[in-house]
Amino acid sequence: MNVFQEIGAAIAKISAYAQFLKNKKGKVFGYGVLLVTLYFIIANVRGVIGVTDFMGSLEPMIRQNVPNFSLQNGKLSMEKPLDLNEDGLLVSIDSDADWVMTMTESEWRRALTDYDQVMIADQNGIVMKNNGKIQMSAWPTDLEFNREDLIGFLPYISVGIVIFYLFYYVGAVGVYFFAALFVALVCMIIASIQKYRFTFGQIYLMSIYGKTLSLLLKGVFRLTGVSGLPLIGSFLGLMYFIISCVYVCIAMSHIENERKQNEFAYNGAYGNNNGSDPYIY
């Protein structure tokens, strides 16, 4: 079977897990990487489209809503004031004013009590409030910056987003194989109780395949926004884990039953009474 056929078999054909045990490590790793790639595409397609649209509209948005400005020699110059006051957010930038640095931090704290997020600036300095903390600063004299510089910085933001998604993807691959380890540990305990004859490596390999359905479901739920719903989101993590364990346990039971049937047929045909197992994967 190729990797895509294995994805279907891992979900719908329990008998295929006996064949999975014969796969080489490289193929198993490739399976996990491909599966995580499919999950990553499904789970993030809406977010990527949204970010792409936002980044494409950011430059026109800045040109339309941010007045032309320049900062040099410690002075801010802006063609017209910028004011915004809504939902606890206050933004006021006026380069003709000169009063920000004349007030103390305690005076600003009293004046801004009713606001959660604040940015007030004039020609000489800026005061900001975030999470209850007040920060005041005069404009640096060695910095030159204007609206075109701001727009020119946008491509670097796009690169940063790409790097973020790359690290996110690599992390998702690592988490998949690490999570399979926990599934294998639980199934190893169950195998010991049921006296199934599997090594931990075999159970871990089956766990990698056994997580197929749960990972694809996770991707679909993230795409549809179900995983973000209150209460349901926290329940889903447990559901994914249980589904993975059930797949591995059913596969172990199926393989063990086939082993016993083959042992019975082998002993009956050849009188093998030395306890050897003719059907070891």
mmCIF file of C-alpha atoms in Angstrom:
data_model
loop_
_atom_site.group_PDB
_atom_site.id
_atom_site.type_symbol
_atom_site.label_atom_id
_atom_site.label_comp_id
_atom_site.label_asym_id
_atom_site.label_seq_id
_atom_site.Cartn_x
_atom_site.Cartn_y
_atom_site.Cartn_z
ATOM 1 C CA MET A 1 0.000 0.000 0.000
ATOM 2 C CA ASN A 2 1.118 3.535 -0.651
ATOM 3 C CA VAL A 3 0.844 6.150 2.085
ATOM 4 C CA PHE A 4 -2.530 7.487 0.940
ATOM 5 C CA GLN A 5 -3.985 3.977 0.886
ATOM 6 C CA GLU A 6 -2.611 3.443 4.381
ATOM 7 C CA ILE A 7 -4.520 6.489 5.648
ATOM 8 C CA GLY A 8 -7.806 4.931 4.518
ATOM 9 C CA ALA A 9 -6.815 1.520 5.822
ATOM 10 C CA ALA A 10 -5.789 2.916 9.220
ATOM 11 C CA ILE A 11 -9.327 4.262 9.610
ATOM 12 C CA ALA A 12 -11.507 1.607 7.964
ATOM 13 C CA LYS A 13 -9.516 -1.640 7.925
ATOM 14 C CA ILE A 14 -8.340 -2.975 11.281
ATOM 15 C CA SER A 15 -6.814 -6.041 9.631
ATOM 16 C CA ALA A 16 -4.310 -3.726 7.914
ATOM 17 C CA TYR A 17 -2.527 -3.063 11.220
ATOM 18 C CA ALA A 18 -0.821 -6.460 10.951
ATOM 19 C CA GLN A 19 0.691 -5.253 7.680
ATOM 20 C CA PHE A 20 1.648 -1.919 9.251
ATOM 21 C CA LEU A 21 3.850 -3.799 11.722
ATOM 22 C CA LYS A 22 6.029 -4.883 8.803
ATOM 23 C CA ASN A 23 6.662 -1.318 7.610
ATOM 24 C CA LYS A 24 10.144 0.111 7.904
ATOM 25 C CA LYS A 25 10.804 3.048 10.224
ATOM 26 C CA GLY A 26 11.305 5.474 7.342
ATOM 27 C CA LYS A 27 7.908 4.667 5.870
ATOM 28 C CA VAL A 28 6.207 5.000 9.256
ATOM 29 C CA PHE A 29 7.848 8.387 9.818
ATOM 30 C CA GLY A 30 6.827 9.494 6.320
ATOM 31 C CA TYR A 31 3.266 8.424 7.071
ATOM 32 C CA GLY A 32 3.187 10.544 10.208
ATOM 33 C CA VAL A 33 4.636 13.576 8.416
ATOM 34 C CA LEU A 34 2.134 13.290 5.551
ATOM 35 C CA LEU A 35 -0.767 12.891 7.963
ATOM 36 C CA VAL A 36 0.273 15.961 9.953
ATOM 37 C CA THR A 37 0.646 17.863 6.668
ATOM 38 C CA LEU A 38 -2.956 17.020 5.726
ATOM 39 C CA TYR A 39 -4.109 18.058 9.188
ATOM 40 C CA PHE A 40 -2.115 21.284 8.977
ATOM 41 C CA ILE A 41 -3.689 22.184 5.633
ATOM 42 C CA ILE A 42 -7.230 21.374 6.788
ATOM 43 C CA ALA A 43 -6.897 23.111 10.155
ATOM 44 C CA ASN A 44 -5.199 26.282 8.929
ATOM 45 C CA VAL A 45 -6.575 26.906 5.447
ATOM 46 C CA ARG A 46 -9.158 29.398 6.694
ATOM 47 C CA GLY A 47 -6.625 31.190 8.892
ATOM 48 C CA VAL A 48 -4.036 31.408 6.111
ATOM 49 C CA ILE A 49 -6.607 32.831 3.684
ATOM 50 C CA GLY A 50 -7.684 35.367 6.295
ATOM 51 C CA VAL A 51 -4.116 36.450 7.051
ATOM 52 C CA THR A 52 -3.320 36.700 3.338
ATOM 53 C CA ASP A 53 -6.367 38.890 2.691
ATOM 54 C CA PHE A 54 -5.541 41.061 5.704
ATOM 55 C CA MET A 55 -1.915 41.562 4.679
ATOM 56 C CA GLY A 56 -3.025 42.425 1.138
ATOM 57 C CA SER A 57 -5.385 45.118 2.437
ATOM 58 C CA LEU A 58 -3.018 46.488 5.089
ATOM 59 C CA GLU A 59 -1.114 48.930 2.853
ATOM 60 C CA PRO A 60 -4.292 50.582 1.418
ATOM 61 C CA MET A 61 -5.697 50.665 4.952
ATOM 62 C CA ILE A 62 -2.619 52.494 6.266
ATOM 63 C CA ARG A 63 -2.626 54.987 3.405
ATOM 64 C CA GLN A 64 -6.314 55.686 3.952
ATOM 65 C CA ASN A 65 -6.416 55.886 7.751
ATOM 66 C CA VAL A 66 -2.936 56.925 8.887
ATOM 67 C CA PRO A 67 -2.063 60.556 8.095
ATOM 68 C CA ASN A 68 1.311 61.197 6.517
ATOM 69 C CA PHE A 69 3.860 61.716 9.310
ATOM 70 C CA SER A 70 7.561 61.949 9.941
ATOM 71 C CA LEU A 71 9.696 61.576 13.040
ATOM 72 C CA GLN A 72 13.152 63.137 13.050
ATOM 73 C CA ASN A 73 15.423 64.992 15.451
ATOM 74 C CA GLY A 74 13.152 64.024 18.340
ATOM 75 C CA LYS A 75 10.111 65.752 16.832
ATOM 76 C CA LEU A 76 6.903 64.289 15.420
ATOM 77 C CA SER A 77 5.255 66.008 12.470
ATOM 78 C CA MET A 78 1.840 64.889 11.172
ATOM 79 C CA GLU A 79 -0.311 66.446 8.459
ATOM 80 C CA LYS A 80 -3.453 66.167 10.593
ATOM 81 C CA PRO A 81 -4.411 64.840 14.054
ATOM 82 C CA LEU A 82 -5.505 61.220 14.538
ATOM 83 C CA ASP A 83 -8.207 60.495 17.134
ATOM 84 C CA LEU A 84 -9.998 57.282 18.124
ATOM 85 C CA ASN A 85 -12.107 56.699 21.217
ATOM 86 C CA GLU A 86 -14.222 53.548 21.479
ATOM 87 C CA ASP A 87 -14.666 50.438 23.659
ATOM 88 C CA GLY A 88 -12.035 51.413 26.234
ATOM 89 C CA LEU A 89 -9.492 52.278 23.531
ATOM 90 C CA LEU A 90 -8.134 55.806 23.272
ATOM 91 C CA VAL A 91 -5.774 56.967 20.526
ATOM 92 C CA SER A 92 -4.897 60.655 20.196
ATOM 93 C CA ILE A 93 -1.937 61.889 18.132
ATOM 94 C CA ASP A 94 -1.483 65.605 17.503
ATOM 95 C CA SER A 95 1.902 66.935 16.442
ATOM 96 C CA ASP A 96 0.811 70.541 17.085
ATOM 97 C CA ALA A 97 0.376 69.840 20.816
ATOM 98 C CA ASP A 98 3.115 69.936 23.445
ATOM 99 C CA TRP A 99 1.805 68.662 26.737
ATOM 100 C CA VAL A 100 2.357 64.891 26.995
ATOM 101 C CA MET A 101 5.683 65.153 28.811
ATOM 102 C CA THR A 102 4.481 67.975 31.094
ATOM 103 C CA MET A 103 2.362 65.557 33.151
ATOM 104 C CA THR A 104 3.741 63.026 35.607
ATOM 105 C CA GLU A 105 3.022 59.296 35.487
ATOM 106 C CA SER A 106 0.691 59.513 38.497
ATOM 107 C CA GLU A 107 -1.244 62.337 36.827
ATOM 108 C CA TRP A 108 -1.642 60.291 33.664
ATOM 109 C CA ARG A 109 -2.771 57.286 35.703
ATOM 110 C CA ARG A 110 -5.584 59.320 37.269
ATOM 111 C CA ALA A 111 -6.537 60.879 33.927
ATOM 112 C CA LEU A 112 -6.729 57.533 32.113
ATOM 113 C CA THR A 113 -8.629 55.542 34.734
ATOM 114 C CA ASP A 114 -11.587 54.901 32.405
ATOM 115 C CA TYR A 115 -9.483 53.439 29.582
ATOM 116 C CA ASP A 116 -7.889 50.011 29.142
ATOM 117 C CA GLN A 117 -5.669 50.725 26.120
ATOM 118 C CA VAL A 118 -4.250 54.182 25.493
ATOM 119 C CA MET A 119 -1.783 55.834 23.113
ATOM 120 C CA ILE A 120 -1.450 59.618 23.293
ATOM 121 C CA ALA A 121 1.334 61.436 21.450
ATOM 122 C CA ASP A 122 2.374 64.972 20.598
ATOM 123 C CA GLN A 123 5.410 66.510 18.932
ATOM 124 C CA ASN A 124 7.739 65.713 21.839
ATOM 125 C CA GLY A 125 6.680 62.374 23.308
ATOM 126 C CA ILE A 126 4.232 59.567 23.829
ATOM 127 C CA VAL A 127 2.335 57.998 26.732
ATOM 128 C CA MET A 128 0.793 54.500 26.570
ATOM 129 C CA LYS A 129 -1.361 52.446 28.890
ATOM 130 C CA ASN A 130 -1.589 48.685 28.602
ATOM 131 C CA ASN A 131 -2.767 46.180 31.220
ATOM 132 C CA GLY A 132 -2.881 48.952 33.797
ATOM 133 C CA LYS A 133 0.751 49.992 33.246
ATOM 134 C CA ILE A 134 1.658 53.537 32.199
ATOM 135 C CA GLN A 135 4.702 54.118 29.995
ATOM 136 C CA MET A 136 6.010 57.564 29.035
ATOM 137 C CA SER A 137 8.812 58.354 26.611
ATOM 138 C CA ALA A 138 10.207 61.320 24.702
ATOM 139 C CA TRP A 139 10.787 60.745 21.005
ATOM 140 C CA PRO A 140 14.395 59.568 20.412
ATOM 141 C CA THR A 141 16.615 62.076 18.675
ATOM 142 C CA ASP A 142 18.499 59.438 16.667
ATOM 143 C CA LEU A 143 15.429 57.879 15.018
ATOM 144 C CA GLU A 144 14.014 58.848 11.642
ATOM 145 C CA PHE A 145 10.742 57.243 10.614
ATOM 146 C CA ASN A 146 7.757 58.101 8.393
ATOM 147 C CA ARG A 147 4.668 56.530 6.856
ATOM 148 C CA GLU A 148 6.572 55.112 3.880
ATOM 149 C CA ASP A 149 8.995 53.422 6.285
ATOM 150 C CA LEU A 150 5.997 51.878 8.035
ATOM 151 C CA ILE A 151 4.613 50.575 4.738
ATOM 152 C CA GLY A 152 8.055 49.293 3.746
ATOM 153 C CA PHE A 153 8.116 47.203 6.917
ATOM 154 C CA LEU A 154 5.015 45.204 5.888
ATOM 155 C CA PRO A 155 6.924 42.586 3.786
ATOM 156 C CA TYR A 156 8.966 41.712 6.884
ATOM 157 C CA ILE A 157 5.734 41.065 8.744
ATOM 158 C CA SER A 158 4.718 38.647 5.966
ATOM 159 C CA VAL A 159 8.059 36.846 6.277
ATOM 160 C CA GLY A 160 7.550 36.632 10.027
ATOM 161 C CA ILE A 161 4.134 35.058 9.533
ATOM 162 C CA VAL A 162 5.606 32.457 7.152
ATOM 163 C CA ILE A 163 8.335 31.632 9.679
ATOM 164 C CA PHE A 164 5.697 31.331 12.411
ATOM 165 C CA TYR A 165 3.671 28.835 10.373
ATOM 166 C CA LEU A 166 6.845 26.894 9.559
ATOM 167 C CA PHE A 167 7.729 26.507 13.240
ATOM 168 C CA TYR A 168 4.095 25.709 13.965
ATOM 169 C CA TYR A 169 4.179 22.919 11.374
ATOM 170 C CA VAL A 170 7.453 21.427 12.673
ATOM 171 C CA GLY A 171 6.032 21.578 16.189
ATOM 172 C CA ALA A 172 2.854 19.824 15.056
ATOM 173 C CA VAL A 173 4.929 16.961 13.621
ATOM 174 C CA GLY A 174 6.826 16.601 16.887
ATOM 175 C CA VAL A 175 3.659 16.742 18.977
ATOM 176 C CA TYR A 176 2.047 14.025 16.838
ATOM 177 C CA PHE A 177 4.811 11.505 17.446
ATOM 178 C CA PHE A 178 5.074 12.532 21.107
ATOM 179 C CA ALA A 179 1.312 12.127 21.633
ATOM 180 C CA ALA A 180 1.500 8.678 20.026
ATOM 181 C CA LEU A 181 3.933 7.759 22.804
ATOM 182 C CA PHE A 182 1.266 8.396 25.458
ATOM 183 C CA VAL A 183 -1.256 6.334 23.507
ATOM 184 C CA ALA A 184 1.301 3.528 23.325
ATOM 185 C CA LEU A 185 1.949 3.669 27.076
ATOM 186 C CA VAL A 186 -1.741 3.251 27.893
ATOM 187 C CA CYS A 187 -2.151 0.481 25.327
ATOM 188 C CA MET A 188 0.970 -1.251 26.651
ATOM 189 C CA ILE A 189 -0.710 -1.492 30.055
ATOM 190 C CA ILE A 190 -3.853 -2.900 28.445
ATOM 191 C CA ALA A 191 -1.779 -5.381 26.431
ATOM 192 C CA SER A 192 -0.062 -6.550 29.609
ATOM 193 C CA ILE A 193 -3.416 -7.071 31.342
ATOM 194 C CA GLN A 194 -4.813 -8.971 28.344
ATOM 195 C CA LYS A 195 -1.531 -10.907 27.951
ATOM 196 C CA TYR A 196 -1.109 -9.781 24.362
ATOM 197 C CA ARG A 197 2.337 -10.521 22.915
ATOM 198 C CA PHE A 198 3.599 -7.209 21.598
ATOM 199 C CA THR A 199 6.743 -5.226 22.179
ATOM 200 C CA PHE A 200 6.460 -1.554 23.100
ATOM 201 C CA GLY A 201 7.928 -0.653 19.707
ATOM 202 C CA GLN A 202 5.142 -2.540 17.942
ATOM 203 C CA ILE A 203 2.475 -0.835 20.041
ATOM 204 C CA TYR A 204 4.053 2.561 19.417
ATOM 205 C CA LEU A 205 4.025 1.904 15.670
ATOM 206 C CA MET A 206 0.332 0.968 15.808
ATOM 207 C CA SER A 207 -0.329 4.113 17.852
ATOM 208 C CA ILE A 208 1.094 6.268 15.052
ATOM 209 C CA TYR A 209 -1.438 4.726 12.669
ATOM 210 C CA GLY A 210 -4.167 4.584 15.317
ATOM 211 C CA LYS A 211 -4.154 8.373 15.709
ATOM 212 C CA THR A 212 -5.146 8.871 12.057
ATOM 213 C CA LEU A 213 -8.887 9.377 12.506
ATOM 214 C CA SER A 214 -8.537 11.532 15.620
ATOM 215 C CA LEU A 215 -6.036 13.868 13.923
ATOM 216 C CA LEU A 216 -8.189 14.322 10.810
ATOM 217 C CA LEU A 217 -11.237 14.965 13.004
ATOM 218 C CA LYS A 218 -9.220 17.545 14.914
ATOM 219 C CA GLY A 219 -8.402 19.298 11.643
ATOM 220 C CA VAL A 220 -12.037 19.342 10.533
ATOM 221 C CA PHE A 221 -13.224 20.633 13.908
ATOM 222 C CA ARG A 222 -10.636 23.411 13.820
ATOM 223 C CA LEU A 223 -11.662 24.326 10.282
ATOM 224 C CA THR A 224 -15.334 24.544 11.265
ATOM 225 C CA GLY A 225 -14.612 26.327 14.550
ATOM 226 C CA VAL A 226 -16.079 23.564 16.722
ATOM 227 C CA SER A 227 -12.864 23.166 18.715
ATOM 228 C CA GLY A 228 -13.098 26.787 19.825
ATOM 229 C CA LEU A 229 -16.512 26.410 21.461
ATOM 230 C CA PRO A 230 -16.676 26.563 25.288
ATOM 231 C CA LEU A 231 -16.631 23.172 27.058
ATOM 232 C CA ILE A 232 -16.677 21.268 23.756
ATOM 233 C CA GLY A 233 -13.092 22.240 22.974
ATOM 234 C CA SER A 234 -11.726 20.798 26.219
ATOM 235 C CA PHE A 235 -13.758 17.603 25.766
ATOM 236 C CA LEU A 236 -12.413 17.006 22.271
ATOM 237 C CA GLY A 237 -8.846 16.427 23.488
ATOM 238 C CA LEU A 238 -10.013 13.510 25.629
ATOM 239 C CA MET A 239 -12.136 12.194 22.764
ATOM 240 C CA TYR A 240 -9.153 12.191 20.381
ATOM 241 C CA PHE A 241 -7.086 10.242 22.910
ATOM 242 C CA ILE A 242 -9.823 7.658 23.525
ATOM 243 C CA ILE A 243 -10.394 7.127 19.788
ATOM 244 C CA SER A 244 -6.670 6.502 19.268
ATOM 245 C CA CYS A 245 -6.491 4.026 22.156
ATOM 246 C CA VAL A 246 -9.596 2.177 20.921
ATOM 247 C CA TYR A 247 -8.096 1.751 17.454
ATOM 248 C CA VAL A 248 -4.837 0.348 18.830
ATOM 249 C CA CYS A 249 -6.590 -1.977 21.304
ATOM 250 C CA ILE A 250 -8.925 -3.360 18.628
ATOM 251 C CA ALA A 251 -5.935 -3.864 16.313
ATOM 252 C CA MET A 252 -3.997 -5.695 19.032
ATOM 253 C CA SER A 253 -6.989 -7.919 19.769
ATOM 254 C CA HIS A 254 -7.449 -8.700 16.066
ATOM 255 C CA ILE A 255 -3.780 -9.580 15.553
ATOM 256 C CA GLU A 256 -3.677 -11.674 18.735
ATOM 257 C CA ASN A 257 -6.736 -13.653 17.651
ATOM 258 C CA GLU A 258 -5.145 -14.297 14.259
ATOM 259 C CA ARG A 259 -1.997 -15.466 16.007
ATOM 260 C CA LYS A 260 -3.921 -17.929 18.136
ATOM 261 C CA GLN A 261 -5.823 -19.258 15.124
ATOM 262 C CA ASN A 262 -2.584 -19.750 13.220
ATOM 263 C CA GLU A 263 -0.948 -21.418 16.220
ATOM 264 C CA PHE A 264 -3.894 -23.776 16.544
ATOM 265 C CA ALA A 265 -3.791 -24.673 12.854
ATOM 266 C CA TYR A 266 -0.005 -25.058 12.925
ATOM 267 C CA ASN A 267 -0.003 -27.283 16.016
ATOM 268 C CA GLY A 268 -2.834 -29.357 14.650
ATOM 269 C CA ALA A 269 -1.087 -29.943 11.355
ATOM 270 C CA TYR A 270 2.468 -30.473 12.613
ATOM 271 C CA GLY A 271 2.027 -31.472 16.219
ATOM 272 C CA ASN A 272 3.965 -28.477 17.444
ATOM 273 C CA ASN A 273 3.834 -28.624 21.227
ATOM 274 C CA ASN A 274 6.986 -26.725 22.106
ATOM 275 C CA GLY A 275 5.160 -23.422 22.613
ATOM 276 C CA SER A 276 6.721 -21.670 19.610
ATOM 277 C CA ASP A 277 4.784 -18.967 17.869
ATOM 278 C CA PRO A 278 4.634 -19.403 14.060
ATOM 279 C CA TYR A 279 2.870 -16.045 13.586
ATOM 280 C CA ILE A 280 5.065 -13.394 15.103
ATOM 281 C CA TYR A 281 5.079 -9.981 13.392
#
